[in-house]
Tab-separated table of C-alpha atoms in Angstrom:
chain	number	residue	atom	x	y	z
A	1019	MET	CA	-24.597	0.555	-4.111
A	1020	SER	CA	-27.697	1.087	-6.035
A	1021	ALA	CA	-28.704	-1.004	-9.202
A	1022	ALA	CA	-27.783	1.937	-11.401
A	1023	ASP	CA	-24.220	1.818	-10.044
A	1024	SER	CA	-23.610	-1.707	-10.665
A	1025	GLN	CA	-24.622	-1.314	-14.356
A	1026	PRO	CA	-21.773	-1.034	-16.976
A	1027	LYS	CA	-21.392	2.657	-18.414
A	1028	THR	CA	-21.554	2.860	-22.173
A	1029	VAL	CA	-18.184	4.090	-23.610
A	1030	TYR	CA	-18.413	5.431	-27.037
A	1031	LEU	CA	-15.347	5.449	-29.655
A	1032	LYS	CA	-16.092	9.143	-30.339
A	1033	ASP	CA	-15.341	9.992	-26.664
A	1034	TYR	CA	-12.045	8.374	-26.678
A	1035	GLN	CA	-8.825	10.244	-25.672
A	1036	CYS	CA	-5.453	8.272	-25.782
A	1037	SER	CA	-3.866	8.325	-22.451
A	1038	ASP	CA	-1.501	11.167	-21.612
A	1039	PHE	CA	1.168	8.714	-20.381
A	1040	LEU	CA	2.541	5.189	-21.294
A	1041	ILE	CA	4.105	2.751	-18.966
A	1042	GLU	CA	7.006	1.156	-20.546
A	1043	SER	CA	7.863	-1.218	-17.640
A	1044	THR	CA	6.229	-2.411	-14.473
A	1045	ASN	CA	7.809	-4.022	-11.421
A	1046	LEU	CA	5.933	-5.179	-8.405
A	1047	HIS	CA	7.169	-6.426	-5.146
A	1048	VAL	CA	4.076	-7.866	-3.032
A	1049	ASP	CA	4.663	-8.769	0.571
A	1050	LEU	CA	1.646	-11.000	1.712
A	1051	TYR	CA	0.801	-10.944	5.382
A	1052	GLU	CA	-2.200	-12.644	7.264
A	1053	ASP	CA	-4.032	-9.170	8.128
A	1054	TYR	CA	-2.591	-7.006	5.121
A	1055	THR	CA	-0.276	-7.029	1.796
A	1056	ARG	CA	2.388	-4.313	0.869
A	1057	VAL	CA	2.732	-3.616	-2.632
A	1058	THR	CA	5.618	-1.863	-3.968
A	1059	SER	CA	5.435	-0.891	-7.711
A	1060	THR	CA	8.219	0.640	-9.783
A	1061	LEU	CA	6.967	2.024	-13.121
A	1062	ASN	CA	8.857	3.552	-15.803
A	1063	ILE	CA	6.651	6.087	-17.407
A	1064	VAL	CA	6.943	8.522	-20.488
A	1065	ARG	CA	4.774	11.043	-21.933
A	1066	ASN	CA	2.648	9.571	-24.562
A	1067	PRO	CA	3.703	11.595	-28.047
A	1068	ALA	CA	0.169	11.019	-29.624
A	1069	SER	CA	-1.513	12.799	-26.544
A	1070	ASN	CA	-2.376	16.666	-27.382
A	1071	ARG	CA	-2.063	17.277	-23.629
A	1072	GLN	CA	1.833	17.471	-23.118
A	1073	GLN	CA	1.719	19.405	-19.906
A	1074	ALA	CA	-0.980	17.235	-18.223
A	1075	SER	CA	-0.706	16.025	-14.578
A	1076	LEU	CA	-0.086	12.137	-14.155
A	1077	VAL	CA	-3.346	10.682	-12.792
A	1078	LEU	CA	-3.391	7.079	-11.792
A	1079	ASN	CA	-6.369	4.939	-10.924
A	1080	GLY	CA	-6.569	3.533	-7.471
A	1081	VAL	CA	-9.350	1.910	-5.351
A	1082	GLU	CA	-9.076	0.872	-1.682
A	1083	LEU	CA	-5.422	1.606	-1.279
A	1084	LYS	CA	-3.449	3.083	1.425
A	1085	LEU	CA	-0.923	5.091	0.226
A	1086	LEU	CA	2.573	4.745	2.168
A	1087	ASP	CA	5.018	6.619	0.001
A	1088	VAL	CA	5.303	8.012	-3.643
A	1089	ALA	CA	8.608	8.886	-5.032
A	1090	VAL	CA	9.747	10.224	-8.511
A	1091	ASP	CA	13.295	9.242	-9.812
A	1092	GLY	CA	14.179	7.984	-6.373
A	1093	HIS	CA	12.987	11.152	-4.427
A	1094	SER	CA	10.018	10.852	-1.843
A	1095	LEU	CA	7.413	13.357	-2.664
A	1096	LYS	CA	6.312	15.855	-0.186
A	1097	ASP	CA	2.374	15.769	0.702
A	1098	ASN	CA	1.854	19.035	-1.255
A	1099	ALA	CA	3.411	17.471	-4.416
A	1100	TYR	CA	0.378	15.128	-4.990
A	1101	SER	CA	-3.143	14.456	-4.213
A	1102	VAL	CA	-5.070	11.439	-3.383
A	1103	THR	CA	-8.822	10.674	-3.666
A	1104	SER	CA	-10.809	7.537	-3.207
A	1105	GLU	CA	-10.000	6.704	-6.772
A	1106	THR	CA	-6.938	8.615	-7.853
A	1107	LEU	CA	-3.297	9.435	-7.456
A	1108	THR	CA	-2.629	12.818	-9.117
A	1109	ILE	CA	0.979	13.964	-9.363
A	1110	CYS	CA	0.851	17.576	-10.799
A	1111	SER	CA	4.383	18.108	-12.101
A	1112	VAL	CA	6.334	15.310	-13.665
A	1113	PRO	CA	9.149	15.173	-16.202
A	1114	ASP	CA	8.680	13.615	-19.733
A	1115	ASN	CA	10.475	10.335	-18.840
A	1116	PHE	CA	10.732	9.139	-15.152
A	1117	THR	CA	10.544	6.386	-12.750
A	1118	LEU	CA	7.605	6.389	-10.389
A	1119	GLN	CA	7.482	4.369	-7.142
A	1120	THR	CA	4.631	3.958	-4.975
A	1121	GLN	CA	4.345	1.689	-1.848
A	1122	VAL	CA	0.561	0.862	-0.752
A	1123	GLU	CA	-1.062	-1.257	1.660
A	1124	ILE	CA	-4.066	-3.385	0.887
A	1125	LYS	CA	-6.248	-5.849	2.441
A	1126	PRO	CA	-7.169	-8.703	0.348
A	1127	GLN	CA	-8.786	-10.465	3.339
A	1128	GLU	CA	-11.388	-7.808	3.236
A	1129	ASN	CA	-11.880	-7.695	-0.467
A	1130	THR	CA	-15.141	-9.272	-1.434
A	1131	SER	CA	-15.423	-7.650	-5.015
A	1132	LEU	CA	-13.326	-10.564	-6.739
A	1133	GLU	CA	-11.401	-7.754	-8.348
A	1134	GLY	CA	-7.601	-6.899	-7.689
A	1135	LEU	CA	-5.960	-9.326	-5.029
A	1136	TYR	CA	-8.234	-11.217	-2.615
A	1137	LYS	CA	-8.032	-14.062	-0.388
A	1138	SER	CA	-10.547	-17.070	-0.884
A	1139	ARG	CA	-10.273	-19.390	2.008
A	1140	THR	CA	-6.590	-19.907	2.391
A	1141	MET	CA	-5.545	-19.031	-1.288
A	1142	PHE	CA	-4.749	-15.569	-2.607
A	1143	CYS	CA	-6.105	-14.951	-5.842
A	1144	THR	CA	-5.923	-11.924	-8.473
A	1145	GLN	CA	-8.460	-10.977	-10.938
A	1146	CYS	CA	-7.285	-7.757	-12.959
A	1147	GLU	CA	-9.591	-7.745	-16.136
A	1148	ALA	CA	-11.107	-5.429	-17.040
A	1149	GLU	CA	-10.338	-2.817	-14.214
A	1150	GLY	CA	-9.055	-4.750	-11.173
A	1151	PHE	CA	-5.463	-3.767	-11.222
A	1152	ARG	CA	-6.416	-0.387	-9.632
A	1153	LYS	CA	-7.224	-2.446	-6.466
A	1154	ILE	CA	-3.641	-3.740	-6.172
A	1155	THR	CA	-1.414	-0.422	-6.890
A	1156	TYR	CA	-1.772	2.872	-8.481
A	1157	TYR	CA	-1.813	2.495	-12.179
A	1158	LEU	CA	-2.876	3.615	-15.615
A	1159	ASP	CA	-5.710	0.973	-15.575
A	1160	ARG	CA	-6.983	1.032	-19.012
A	1161	PRO	CA	-7.012	-1.470	-21.827
A	1162	ASP	CA	-4.775	0.958	-24.132
A	1163	VAL	CA	-1.847	1.173	-21.801
A	1164	MET	CA	0.130	-1.706	-22.137
A	1165	SER	CA	3.414	-2.595	-20.078
A	1166	GLU	CA	6.169	-4.941	-19.830
A	1167	PHE	CA	6.151	-6.865	-16.451
């Protein structure tokens, strides 16, 4: 990582765009093991009525996650229904109101960034502010998207 990569990026209010989706509720199930952790998240998601992009794809943030399964309204998606990059999970076609369930595997024992879920000696720790939640599960990890947990 270069020095330029480690510097915070300036974000201007004039460039702000509201999120295309909102997360009404979040339910997490976390299974901690010695060499990995499995996180199952269930998110109740709705399109944001304030967004001017009502046909937008759902794009969730995720870093250092191994995706095991993704389901919309209880139906597992086939590989061609979504795409995964090193920083996002994109689902092209979603209804206006739905339940998204993802299951991921992470390695807190190898996480040295002190963000997300990490292991410090014998203790598991979390640090999710400001964008650390994306290292735990796929999420709309931005400060203007609030959810009930």
